[in-house]
Structure formats: structure tokens, C-alpha cells
Short mmCIF file of C-alpha atoms in Angstrom, two decimals:
data_model
loop_
_atom_site.label_atom_id
_atom_site.label_comp_id
_atom_site.label_asym_id
_atom_site.label_seq_id
_atom_site.Cartn_x
_atom_site.Cartn_y
_atom_site.Cartn_z
CA MET V 1 81.74 70.93 142.64
CA ARG V 2 85.54 70.58 143.10
CA ASP V 3 86.15 68.91 139.59
CA ARG V 4 83.75 71.60 138.34
CA PHE V 5 85.77 74.61 139.23
CA ARG V 6 88.80 72.34 138.15
CA ASP V 7 87.63 72.37 134.90
CA LEU V 8 86.76 76.02 135.28
CA GLU V 9 90.36 76.93 136.37
CA GLY V 10 92.27 76.78 132.97
CA PRO V 11 90.52 79.10 131.21
CA LEU V 12 89.67 81.92 134.03
CA ALA V 13 93.87 81.82 134.08
CA VAL V 14 94.28 82.28 130.28
CA ARG V 15 91.24 85.20 130.70
CA LYS V 16 93.51 86.84 133.35
CA LYS V 17 96.60 86.43 131.73
CA ASP V 18 94.59 88.58 129.04
CA VAL V 19 93.40 91.30 130.75
CA VAL V 20 96.87 91.72 131.68
CA LEU V 21 98.31 91.77 128.72
CA MET V 22 96.45 94.51 127.00
CA ALA V 23 96.62 96.52 130.70
CA THR V 24 100.52 96.40 129.70
CA VAL V 25 99.74 97.40 126.08
CA SER V 26 97.35 99.89 127.15
CA SER V 27 100.33 101.10 129.71
CA PHE V 28 102.64 101.33 126.91
CA GLU V 29 100.54 103.41 124.43
CA ASN V 30 100.65 105.78 127.11
CA LEU V 31 104.14 106.73 127.05
CA SER V 32 104.60 109.10 124.50
CA HIS V 33 108.40 108.86 124.97
CA PRO V 34 109.22 105.81 126.84
CA THR V 35 113.09 105.95 127.94
CA ARG V 36 115.41 103.04 127.40
CA SER V 37 114.96 101.39 130.72
CA GLU V 38 110.80 101.92 130.01
CA LEU V 39 111.14 100.01 126.66
CA ARG V 40 113.15 96.82 128.23
CA GLN V 41 110.99 96.46 131.02
CA PHE V 42 108.73 96.53 128.41
CA ALA V 43 110.14 93.62 126.72
CA GLU V 44 111.02 91.60 129.79
CA LEU V 45 107.18 91.74 130.23
CA PHE V 46 105.25 91.30 127.07
CA MET V 47 106.83 88.53 125.43
CA PRO V 48 105.45 85.95 128.35
CA LEU V 49 102.61 87.34 128.30
CA PHE V 50 101.86 87.08 124.40
CA GLN V 51 102.86 83.46 124.62
CA ALA V 52 100.12 82.82 127.45
CA SER V 53 97.39 84.77 125.77
CA SER V 54 94.36 83.62 123.66
CA ASP V 55 94.82 84.18 119.89
CA GLU V 56 91.98 86.93 120.27
CA ALA V 57 94.23 88.52 122.55
CA LYS V 58 96.74 88.33 120.30
CA ARG V 59 95.25 89.84 117.78
CA GLN V 60 94.02 92.42 119.67
CA ALA V 61 97.40 93.47 121.31
CA VAL V 62 99.32 93.46 118.06
CA ALA V 63 96.89 96.07 116.48
CA ALA V 64 96.81 97.78 119.26
CA LEU V 65 100.78 98.09 119.07
CA SER V 66 100.99 98.66 115.17
CA GLN V 67 99.80 102.34 115.93
CA CYS V 68 102.39 103.16 118.19
CA GLU V 69 105.65 104.96 117.28
CA ASN V 70 108.13 103.45 119.64
CA MET V 71 109.01 99.91 119.65
CA PRO V 72 111.73 97.86 121.59
CA ALA V 73 113.64 95.92 118.46
CA ALA V 74 113.20 92.80 119.99
CA VAL V 75 109.38 93.11 120.62
CA ALA V 76 108.86 93.94 116.71
CA LEU V 77 111.34 91.32 115.45
CA PHE V 78 108.94 89.24 117.74
CA ILE V 79 105.21 90.12 116.81
CA GLY V 80 106.59 90.16 113.19
CA ASN V 81 107.69 86.32 113.35
CA GLN V 82 104.42 85.39 114.14
CA PRO V 83 101.72 83.40 112.47
CA ILE V 84 100.83 86.22 109.42
CA GLU V 85 96.69 85.76 110.77
CA ILE V 86 98.48 87.49 113.75
CA ALA V 87 101.63 89.46 112.49
CA ALA V 88 99.85 90.82 109.29
CA PRO V 89 99.16 94.38 110.78
CA PHE V 90 101.46 95.53 112.48
CA LEU V 91 104.00 94.19 109.71
CA ALA V 92 101.72 96.77 106.89
CA ALA V 93 101.37 99.44 109.23
CA SER V 94 103.87 99.55 111.90
CA LYS V 95 106.31 102.91 111.43
CA ALA V 96 108.65 101.66 114.36
CA ILE V 97 110.50 98.41 112.54
CA ALA V 98 113.47 99.22 111.84
CA ASP V 99 114.55 98.63 108.09
CA ASP V 100 117.13 95.49 109.12
CA THR V 101 113.83 94.27 111.35
CA LEU V 102 112.12 93.91 108.20
CA ILE V 103 114.90 92.40 106.05
CA THR V 104 115.55 90.06 108.78
CA ILE V 105 111.70 89.01 108.69
CA ALA V 106 111.21 88.74 105.11
CA ARG V 107 114.23 86.17 105.00
CA THR V 108 112.81 84.13 108.15
CA GLN V 109 109.61 83.77 107.11
CA GLY V 110 107.33 82.63 104.31
CA ALA V 111 105.67 84.45 100.81
CA ALA V 112 102.80 85.67 103.18
CA HIS V 113 105.05 87.37 105.07
CA VAL V 114 106.97 89.31 102.18
CA LYS V 115 103.74 90.55 100.77
CA THR V 116 102.53 92.31 103.46
CA ILE V 117 105.76 94.21 103.78
CA VAL V 118 105.49 94.83 100.23
CA SER V 119 101.87 96.29 100.91
CA ARG V 120 103.52 98.63 103.27
CA ASP V 121 102.68 102.58 102.59
CA SER V 122 106.39 103.46 101.57
CA LEU V 123 109.46 101.03 101.92
CA SER V 124 113.12 102.75 101.94
CA PRO V 125 115.23 101.85 99.06
CA LYS V 126 117.65 99.34 101.66
CA VAL V 127 114.22 97.21 102.20
CA ILE V 128 113.25 97.10 98.59
CA ASP V 129 116.87 96.25 97.21
CA ALA V 130 116.89 93.07 99.82
CA LEU V 131 112.97 92.31 98.51
CA VAL V 132 114.36 92.44 94.89
CA ALA V 133 117.27 89.91 95.93
CA LEU V 134 114.89 88.01 97.38
CA ARG V 135 112.61 87.74 95.03
CA GLN V 136 115.24 86.91 92.23
CA SER V 137 117.28 84.19 94.79
CA GLN V 138 113.84 82.11 95.03
CA PRO V 139 112.61 80.14 91.98
CA ARG V 140 109.69 81.07 89.94
CA PRO V 141 106.85 78.23 89.84
CA PRO V 142 106.65 77.52 86.13
CA ALA V 143 103.97 79.33 83.95
CA ALA V 144 101.50 76.44 82.66
CA SER V 145 101.69 75.57 78.94
CA ALA V 146 100.56 72.76 77.20
CA PRO V 147 103.37 71.64 75.25
CA VAL V 148 105.66 71.56 78.29
CA THR V 149 103.07 69.65 80.55
CA ALA V 150 102.72 66.71 77.90
CA SER V 151 106.42 67.07 77.61
CA GLN V 152 106.52 66.25 81.36
CA THR V 153 104.23 63.75 81.25
CA VAL V 154 105.60 61.53 78.78
CA PRO V 155 106.37 58.40 80.60
CA LEU V 156 110.59 57.77 80.13
CA SER V 157 111.59 54.69 79.76
CA PRO V 158 110.77 52.17 82.52
CA ALA V 159 113.22 52.16 86.11
CA PRO V 160 115.47 49.08 86.02
CA ALA V 161 114.96 46.76 88.63
CA GLU V 162 116.10 47.43 91.98
CA THR V 163 119.39 46.52 92.98
CA ASN V 164 121.98 47.19 95.84
CA GLU V 165 124.66 48.90 93.53
CA ALA V 166 124.59 52.58 93.52
CA ASP V 167 126.41 53.38 90.85
CA ALA V 168 123.58 52.03 88.73
CA LEU V 169 120.69 54.04 90.14
CA GLN V 170 123.08 57.16 89.87
CA GLU V 171 123.81 56.32 85.80
CA GLN V 172 119.70 55.35 85.39
CA ARG V 173 118.61 59.18 87.16
CA VAL V 174 121.44 60.82 85.07
CA ALA V 175 120.34 58.61 81.75
CA ASN V 176 116.50 59.72 82.64
CA GLU V 177 117.35 63.44 83.29
CA GLU V 178 119.06 63.39 79.94
CA ALA V 179 116.38 62.15 78.05
CA LEU V 180 113.83 64.16 79.92
CA ARG V 181 116.31 67.64 78.66
CA GLU V 182 116.09 66.35 75.17
CA ARG V 183 112.70 65.97 75.10
CA ILE V 184 111.54 69.43 76.30
CA LEU V 185 114.59 71.16 73.53
CA GLY V 186 113.20 69.29 70.77
CA LEU V 187 109.23 69.74 71.59
CA ALA V 188 109.75 73.82 72.86
CA GLY V 189 113.27 75.05 72.46
CA HIS V 190 112.10 78.47 72.97
CA LEU V 191 110.29 77.75 76.39
CA GLY V 192 113.18 75.66 77.45
CA HIS V 193 115.48 78.45 78.99
CA GLN V 194 115.44 80.11 82.41
CA GLU V 195 113.75 82.75 83.16
CA ASP V 196 116.69 84.58 84.43
CA ASP V 197 118.05 84.08 81.10
CA ARG V 198 117.82 86.82 78.89
CA LEU V 199 120.35 86.06 76.25
CA GLY V 200 119.21 88.55 73.50
CA LEU V 201 116.53 90.27 74.91
CA ARG V 202 116.80 93.83 75.47
CA THR V 203 117.58 94.35 79.19
CA LEU V 204 117.64 97.42 81.33
CA THR V 205 120.91 98.09 83.01
CA ASP V 206 121.58 98.82 86.50
CA ILE V 207 121.81 103.02 85.82
CA GLN V 208 118.13 102.76 83.12
CA GLU V 209 116.10 100.91 86.15
CA ALA V 210 117.63 103.20 89.28
CA LEU V 211 116.54 105.99 87.18
CA LEU V 212 112.94 104.73 86.33
CA VAL V 213 112.76 103.77 90.10
CA ARG V 214 113.70 107.34 91.32
CA PHE V 215 112.04 109.04 88.83
CA ALA V 216 108.82 107.28 89.76
CA ARG V 217 109.46 107.89 93.37
CA SER V 218 108.87 111.37 93.03
CA ARG V 219 106.11 110.53 90.46
CA GLU V 220 108.31 112.98 87.53
CA ALA V 221 106.19 111.49 84.52
CA THR V 222 108.36 113.74 82.02
CA HIS V 223 111.62 112.37 83.22
CA PHE V 224 109.99 108.61 83.57
CA ALA V 225 109.06 108.70 79.67
CA THR V 226 112.55 110.24 78.66
CA ALA V 227 114.30 107.11 80.62
CA LEU V 228 111.83 104.67 79.38
CA ALA V 229 112.10 106.01 75.60
CA ASP V 230 115.84 105.50 75.67
CA ALA V 231 116.03 101.92 77.29
CA LEU V 232 113.43 100.88 74.84
CA SER V 233 115.69 102.58 72.05
CA ALA V 234 112.50 104.03 70.86
CA SER V 235 110.81 107.34 70.49
CA ARG V 236 109.02 109.59 73.18
CA TRP V 237 106.03 109.26 71.47
CA LEU V 238 105.68 105.30 72.12
CA ALA V 239 106.64 105.34 75.67
CA GLU V 240 104.23 108.34 76.01
CA ARG V 241 101.53 106.14 74.87
CA ILE V 242 102.35 103.30 76.95
CA MET V 243 102.08 105.60 80.21
CA LEU V 244 98.75 106.90 79.25
CA ASP V 245 97.08 103.68 79.47
CA LEU V 246 95.73 104.03 82.90
CA SER V 247 94.76 100.57 83.42
CA GLY V 248 98.61 100.11 83.86
CA GLN V 249 98.74 96.72 81.71
CA GLN V 250 100.66 98.43 78.90
CA LEU V 251 103.89 99.84 81.46
CA ALA V 252 103.70 96.55 83.40
CA THR V 253 103.65 94.31 79.87
CA THR V 254 106.95 96.58 79.26
CA LEU V 255 108.64 96.19 82.61
CA THR V 256 108.36 92.96 82.53
CA SER V 257 109.59 92.57 79.32
CA LEU V 258 113.22 94.99 79.79
CA GLY V 259 113.54 92.67 82.70
CA MET V 260 112.81 95.26 86.13
CA GLY V 261 112.97 93.42 89.28
CA PHE V 262 109.86 92.36 90.30
CA LEU V 263 108.99 94.85 93.32
CA ASP V 264 110.69 97.64 91.59
CA ALA V 265 107.91 97.15 88.83
CA VAL V 266 104.87 96.63 91.30
CA PHE V 267 106.44 100.20 93.35
CA VAL V 268 106.67 101.82 89.94
CA LEU V 269 103.13 100.98 88.94
CA GLU V 270 101.54 101.73 92.51
CA ARG V 271 103.80 104.96 92.35
CA PHE V 272 101.91 106.12 88.92
CA TYR V 273 98.45 104.50 89.50
CA PRO V 274 97.66 104.78 92.57
CA HIS V 275 94.41 102.45 92.01
CA LEU V 276 97.01 99.73 91.71
CA ALA V 277 97.86 100.04 95.21
CA GLU V 278 94.55 98.64 96.61
CA GLN V 279 94.45 95.50 98.40
CA GLN V 280 93.12 92.62 97.10
CA HIS V 281 93.80 89.26 99.22
CA ASN V 282 96.96 90.41 101.33
CA VAL V 283 98.86 91.88 98.45
CA THR V 284 98.18 94.69 95.88
CA ARG V 285 96.75 95.19 92.78
CA GLY V 286 99.83 96.06 91.24
CA TRP V 287 101.46 92.62 92.41
CA MET V 288 98.44 90.71 90.81
CA VAL V 289 99.08 92.33 87.58
CA LEU V 290 102.49 91.55 87.27
CA ASP V 291 102.48 88.22 88.82
CA GLY V 292 99.98 87.40 85.83
CA LEU V 293 101.90 88.19 83.35
CA ASP V 294 104.13 85.68 80.74
CA PRO V 295 107.22 86.83 80.15
CA GLU V 296 107.23 85.69 76.79
CA GLU V 297 104.23 87.25 75.85
CA CYS V 298 105.47 90.27 77.17
CA HIS V 299 108.56 89.97 74.94
CA GLU V 300 106.54 89.63 71.56
CA ARG V 301 104.08 92.72 72.36
CA VAL V 302 106.97 95.13 72.70
CA ASP V 303 108.93 93.95 70.16
CA ALA V 304 105.62 94.74 68.23
CA TRP V 305 104.99 98.63 69.47
CA ARG V 306 108.55 99.42 68.98
CA ARG V 307 108.46 97.62 65.17
CA ALA V 308 105.28 100.09 64.08
CA ASP V 309 107.05 102.66 65.82
CA ARG V 310 109.94 102.45 63.85
CA TYR V 311 108.00 102.37 60.61
CA THR V 312 105.29 105.17 61.93
CA TYR V 313 107.54 107.80 63.98
CA LYS V 314 109.15 110.40 61.71
CA PRO V 315 111.89 112.39 64.30
CA GLU V 316 111.54 116.22 63.41
CA ALA V 317 115.09 116.24 62.11
CA ALA V 318 113.98 114.25 58.91
CA ASN V 319 111.16 117.07 58.23
CA ALA V 320 113.04 120.23 59.04
CA PRO V 321 114.52 121.65 56.15
CA ALA V 322 117.93 121.73 55.10
CA PRO V 323 119.93 124.52 55.93
CA GLN V 324 121.09 126.24 52.84
CA GLU V 325 124.75 125.77 51.69
CA LYS V 326 126.56 129.27 52.18
CA PRO V 327 128.98 129.78 49.42
CA ASN V 328 132.61 129.35 50.16
CA HIS V 329 134.93 131.92 48.82
CA ARG V 330 138.42 131.18 48.78
CA PHE V 331 140.97 134.13 48.43
CA ILE V 332 143.12 132.46 45.67
CA HIS V 333 146.02 134.95 44.29
CA GLN V 334 144.91 136.17 40.92
CA PRO V 335 147.02 137.93 38.22
CA PRO V 336 145.95 141.88 37.82
CA ALA V 337 144.24 143.05 34.97
CA PRO V 338 146.08 143.78 32.00
CA ARG V 339 145.29 147.56 32.88
CA ASP V 340 147.22 147.27 35.93
CA LEU V 341 150.02 145.87 34.41
CA ARG V 342 150.30 148.73 31.94
CA VAL V 343 149.78 151.59 34.95
CA LEU V 344 152.36 149.43 37.20
CA GLY V 345 154.98 149.35 34.01
CA ARG V 346 154.18 153.14 33.36
CA ARG V 347 155.38 153.91 37.16
CA SER V 348 158.52 151.72 36.95
CA ARG V 349 159.93 153.92 34.07
#
């Protein structure tokens, strides 16, 4: 009998802590404007109870706290650093997380936390800039391509026999890397450049990118089309045709070709095409559209659109009638008529 009660002691203790955790969360929810002392007391009580509770109680507590408008910064950071299956509702919906806390979580946690943060209804420019910098600093996995795969799987020269000489191993490693580099350049030189190498490609300037994001934030489609046409060095007609594609695929292709930051491009698509903001597999549809694009194909498509635009678009200035030239009267000294000379000669006498 004692052994039986001893076996039940553990689950009963955990359940008791679950009840205490939920009671603590409920009490905190009832505080409409908690004082600094109440926030500190809640932080001191919440963290130990949370760690000792079951996963189900943790999820319920996090879901309840995601609706609170006030939250101790330490508790928000603590919840955000939890596994994504627990922290997801808090990261996606809580209004009590400060921008610095979101940036810290994005930098210290994995891609799942970043995707959940991106799915929030609104992000400040500070958080967007930090997420863009974080996205650019992380190497993107290479796109699957037959030539590259074949070149990477071609066996290189056989490794030398094991030796205790560190210099020999270093030389062999350098030789293998050089051979692989030459093979890749020889088979697919145009695919050998890095994604951030945009030499010779049309690229957005910082001002152009900032204007596009600003006009997308306020949904000013007219100004956005003007800025996009300027970035493409094309007609406004082409920019409007790109934006009229309600699937968002053409605008996503254009932004990828112009080198806009990934998170900025996601934000632009979701602002102009609300259906792309819907969640699918913990990310938005706009994220999936952009992530599935090949930059090389985007460059080729946009170049084709620009060539067709130059051939077909006729600016209004070309069709306008040329202004008629006005006679340019020049006042020159002309000798008086002979009659006048005679009259003058008579008067002079």
C-alpha cells in the first residue's frame, strides 16, 4: 500500500503545481494595470512554477499570457526562449513583447522562432531591419540543380595515404578544394556565383528599398508603382501590370530580381495581397512563395519584361505634336528708303 501511494506521489505533486501555475496566471490576468511590485512578484513566482509543471500546463499558461497587454520583460524573454511548440502562440500574438526582446529571441533561437516572429500582425521597422540583417548573415542552402549536383558528386583525386605530417594533409586539402572550384566553374560558371554577388545586376538602392517598404506599409499603390518603375528603369505601365497579378507571383519575382531583403519582400507581398498573409505550416503563404523562387530565373523573367516594355511602350512625349517654331524676328539696322533720303536731304538744306 505504501509503495502504491509512493508511485502516485509524483503525478499528484506535478498536478498540484499545474493547478498553482494556472492560478498564478489567472490572478495576473485579472490585474488590468499591474504595478512594478506586482510585476516583480509575478516574475519570481512564475518561472519556478513553470519549470516544474507539465507540458500541457505550460502550453495553457503561455496561451493565456499571450493575451495580456502587460508583462515583465524577464518573463517575456523566458517564454520566448522555450521550445517552439510552447512559445509559438506567445511569439505570434503577444503585444507585451518589446522590440529588443523579439530581436534577442530571433538571434539566439532557431529558424522556427524567426518564422513565428515574422508571422506577427505588425512588426516595427527596428525589428524588420534586425530580421533582414539576420537573414542576410545566415547562409542560404544552395538550390537543387542537376549540373551543380553532378559536379559535386564527381570523385576527386584519391586521398593520400595517412601520414603524420600535418603539412601534407593541409596541402592535399587545398588541392582538393582548388580542383573542385575549377570543375564547378568549368561546368556551370553562371551558377557558381554567390547569392549576394550582384555584380552587373539591377539592384535596389537603400533609398528605393525604403520607399517601397514605406508605400507598402501605407498601401499607397500609386506611389509604389512609381517607385517600382523607377527601380526597373521601365515604364509605369509595366509596374502596374506586375502589381495587377493578384497571385503576387510577378511582384515576388520582381522583388527577388531587384535584390530586396527577404523579410522586406514578405512584408510588401502581405500588405498588397492579404491572402498571402495566411498561415501555412507556421509560416505565411508569402514566405513560401518567395522561398520557392530561383533568383536566376527571376533575373531572366524581369529582363524579358523590360525588353518587351522597351519595344512596345511608347511614351506620350513621342506622340505629342512637335511645337511649331515661332518666327525669330531680329531687329537689324536697315538703310532708309531712297524717298526718305530725299526728304531728309531737302530738310537739311
